[in-house]
Short mmCIF file of C-alpha atoms in Angstrom, two decimals:
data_model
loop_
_atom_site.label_atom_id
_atom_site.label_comp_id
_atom_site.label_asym_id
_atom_site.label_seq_id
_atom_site.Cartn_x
_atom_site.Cartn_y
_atom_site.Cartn_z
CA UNK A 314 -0.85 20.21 15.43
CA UNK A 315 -1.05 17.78 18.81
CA UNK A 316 -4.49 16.69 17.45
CA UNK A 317 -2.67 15.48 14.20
CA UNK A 318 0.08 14.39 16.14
CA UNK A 319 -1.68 12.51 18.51
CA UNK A 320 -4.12 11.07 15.90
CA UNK A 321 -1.19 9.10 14.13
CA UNK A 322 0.46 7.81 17.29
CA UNK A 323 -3.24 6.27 18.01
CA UNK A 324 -3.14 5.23 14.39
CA UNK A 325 0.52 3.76 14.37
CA UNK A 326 -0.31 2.15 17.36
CA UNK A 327 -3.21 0.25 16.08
CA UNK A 328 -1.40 -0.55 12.81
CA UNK A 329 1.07 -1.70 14.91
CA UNK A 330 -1.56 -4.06 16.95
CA UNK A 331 -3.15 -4.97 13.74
CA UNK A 332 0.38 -6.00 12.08
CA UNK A 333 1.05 -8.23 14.77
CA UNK A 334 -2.54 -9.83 14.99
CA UNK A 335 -1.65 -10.54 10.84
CA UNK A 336 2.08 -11.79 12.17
CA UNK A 337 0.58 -14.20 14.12
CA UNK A 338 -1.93 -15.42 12.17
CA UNK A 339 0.37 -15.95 9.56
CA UNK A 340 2.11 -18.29 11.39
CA UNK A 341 -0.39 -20.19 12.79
CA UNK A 342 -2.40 -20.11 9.86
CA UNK A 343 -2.53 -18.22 6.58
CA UNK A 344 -3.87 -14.55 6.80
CA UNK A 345 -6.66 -14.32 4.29
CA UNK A 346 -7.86 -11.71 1.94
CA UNK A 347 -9.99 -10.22 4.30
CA UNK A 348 -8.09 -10.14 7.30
CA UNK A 349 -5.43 -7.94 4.64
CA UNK A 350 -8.47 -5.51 3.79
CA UNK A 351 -9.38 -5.04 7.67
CA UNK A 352 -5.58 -4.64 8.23
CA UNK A 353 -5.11 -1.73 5.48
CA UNK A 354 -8.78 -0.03 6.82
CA UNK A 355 -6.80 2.35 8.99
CA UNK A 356 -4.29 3.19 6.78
CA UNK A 357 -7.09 3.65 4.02
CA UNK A 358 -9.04 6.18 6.58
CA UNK A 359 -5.81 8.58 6.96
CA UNK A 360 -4.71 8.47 3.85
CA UNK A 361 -8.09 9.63 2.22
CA UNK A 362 -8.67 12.02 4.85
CA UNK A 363 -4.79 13.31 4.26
CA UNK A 364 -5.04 13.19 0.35
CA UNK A 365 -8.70 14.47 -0.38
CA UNK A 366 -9.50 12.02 -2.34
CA UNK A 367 -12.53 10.74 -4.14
CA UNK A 368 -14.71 8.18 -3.46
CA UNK A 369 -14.97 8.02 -7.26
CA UNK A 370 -11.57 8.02 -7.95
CA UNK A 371 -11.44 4.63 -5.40
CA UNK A 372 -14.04 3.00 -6.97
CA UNK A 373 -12.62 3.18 -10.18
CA UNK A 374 -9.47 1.72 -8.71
CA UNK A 375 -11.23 -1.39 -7.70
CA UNK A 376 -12.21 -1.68 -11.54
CA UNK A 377 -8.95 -1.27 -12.65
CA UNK A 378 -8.98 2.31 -13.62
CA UNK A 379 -6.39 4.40 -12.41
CA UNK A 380 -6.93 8.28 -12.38
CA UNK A 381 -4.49 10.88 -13.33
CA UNK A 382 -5.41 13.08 -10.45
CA UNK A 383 -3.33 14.43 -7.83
CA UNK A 384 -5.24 13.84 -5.14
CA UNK A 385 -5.33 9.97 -6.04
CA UNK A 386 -1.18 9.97 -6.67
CA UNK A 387 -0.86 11.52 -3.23
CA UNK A 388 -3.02 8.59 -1.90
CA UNK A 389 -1.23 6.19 -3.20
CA UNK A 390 1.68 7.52 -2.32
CA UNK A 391 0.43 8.31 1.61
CA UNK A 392 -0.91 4.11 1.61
CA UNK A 393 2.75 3.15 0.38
CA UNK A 394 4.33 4.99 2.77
CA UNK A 395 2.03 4.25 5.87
CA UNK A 396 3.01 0.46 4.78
CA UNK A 397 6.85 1.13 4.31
CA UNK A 398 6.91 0.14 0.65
CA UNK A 399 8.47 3.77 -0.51
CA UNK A 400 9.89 6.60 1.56
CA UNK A 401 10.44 9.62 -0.19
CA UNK A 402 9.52 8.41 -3.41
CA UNK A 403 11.89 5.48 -3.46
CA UNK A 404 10.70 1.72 -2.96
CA UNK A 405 11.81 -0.20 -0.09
CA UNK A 406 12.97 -3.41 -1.93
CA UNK A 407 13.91 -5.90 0.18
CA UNK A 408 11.45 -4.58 3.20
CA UNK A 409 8.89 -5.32 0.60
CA UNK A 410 10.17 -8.76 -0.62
CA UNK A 411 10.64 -9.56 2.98
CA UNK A 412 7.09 -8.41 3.96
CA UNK A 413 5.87 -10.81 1.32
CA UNK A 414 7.41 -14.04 2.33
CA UNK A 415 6.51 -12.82 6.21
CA UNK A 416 2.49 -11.37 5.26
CA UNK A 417 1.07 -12.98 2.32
CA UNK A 418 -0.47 -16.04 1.45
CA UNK A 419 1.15 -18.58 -0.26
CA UNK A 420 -1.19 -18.00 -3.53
CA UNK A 421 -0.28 -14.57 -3.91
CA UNK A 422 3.66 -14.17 -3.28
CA UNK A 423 4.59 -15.45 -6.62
CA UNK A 424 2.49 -13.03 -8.63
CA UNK A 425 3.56 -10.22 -6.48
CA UNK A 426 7.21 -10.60 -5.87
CA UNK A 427 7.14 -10.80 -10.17
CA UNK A 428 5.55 -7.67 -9.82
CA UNK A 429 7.66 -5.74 -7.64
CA UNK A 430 10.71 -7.56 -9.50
CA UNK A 431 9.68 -5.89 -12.71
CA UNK A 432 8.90 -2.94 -11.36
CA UNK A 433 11.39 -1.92 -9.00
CA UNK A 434 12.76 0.68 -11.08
CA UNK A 435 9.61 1.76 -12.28
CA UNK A 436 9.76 5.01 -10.61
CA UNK A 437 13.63 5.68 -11.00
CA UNK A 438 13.89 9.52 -11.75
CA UNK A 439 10.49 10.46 -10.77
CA UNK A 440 11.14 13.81 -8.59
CA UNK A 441 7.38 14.22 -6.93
CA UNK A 442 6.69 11.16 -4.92
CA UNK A 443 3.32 11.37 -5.58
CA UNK A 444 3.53 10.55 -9.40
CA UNK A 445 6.21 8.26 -8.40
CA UNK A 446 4.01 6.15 -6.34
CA UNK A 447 1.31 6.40 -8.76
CA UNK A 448 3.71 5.36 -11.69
CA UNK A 449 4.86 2.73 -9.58
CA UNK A 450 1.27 0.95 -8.91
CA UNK A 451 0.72 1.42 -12.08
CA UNK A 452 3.31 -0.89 -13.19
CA UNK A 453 2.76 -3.53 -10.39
CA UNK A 454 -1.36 -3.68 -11.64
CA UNK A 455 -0.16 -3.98 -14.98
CA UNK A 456 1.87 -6.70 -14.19
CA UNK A 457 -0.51 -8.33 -11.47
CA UNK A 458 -4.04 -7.35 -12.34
CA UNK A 459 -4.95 -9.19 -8.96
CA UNK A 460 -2.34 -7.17 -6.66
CA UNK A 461 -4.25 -6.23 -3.42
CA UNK A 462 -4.06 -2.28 -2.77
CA UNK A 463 -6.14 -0.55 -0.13
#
């Protein structure tokens, strides 16, 4: 248990790092689509490790196919959680409306804060966070086909 324990303080604390290398560069220029992807990486690692999920099941994410696994659901929901947009099967609102005006690029907040906006309730109801996550990207891709997810 202080293996696990230990391995997500060093993980928090490099998200942590990584956040505020993105904070920074968002202010002093835009973050880009790449530095995003080498920002979620970590997050990414545990939650695949944590979840059991395939590598098949993530490459058909990236081409738009979702599956209607439970390993995949409980990666989704561990990467929403690890980036505060749900806790406990609920979405964060405004931290997630605020982390868009604070993280994203000026290209993408539109399309995404639509997405969120029309999907906040998505996952009202849903008892297993899991499927709630799951139902909620589902929603948000639906509604932004381009939405970044790790």
């Amino acid at each position: 248990m202080k293996c696990i324990v230990g391995e997500m303080s060093n993980l928090i604390r490099t998200f942590i790092f990584i956040a505020l290398v993105a904070l920074y560069e968002v202010h002093s220029a835009k973050i880009t689509m790449e530095q995003m992807q080498q920002a979620a990486e970590p997050v990414r690692m545990v939650c695949i490790k944590k979840s059991k999920v395939t590598e098949d099941s993530l490459t058909n994410m990236r081409s738009g196919k979702l599956d209607e696994v439970k390993e995949f659901k409980c990666y989704v929901n561990c990467v929403l959680e690890m980036m505060q947009t749900m806790k406990k099967g609920k979405l964060m609102y405004d931290a997630v409306m605020k982390s868009i005006d604070t993280m994203l690029p000026d290209e993408l907040k539109d399309d995404t804060k639509r997405a969120i906006e029309m999907c906040k309730d998505s996952s009202v109801g849903i008892k297993d966070n899991c499927d709630a996550a799951f139902t909620l990207l589902k929603c948000i891709l639906k509604e932004n086909p381009s939405f970044f997810f790790p």
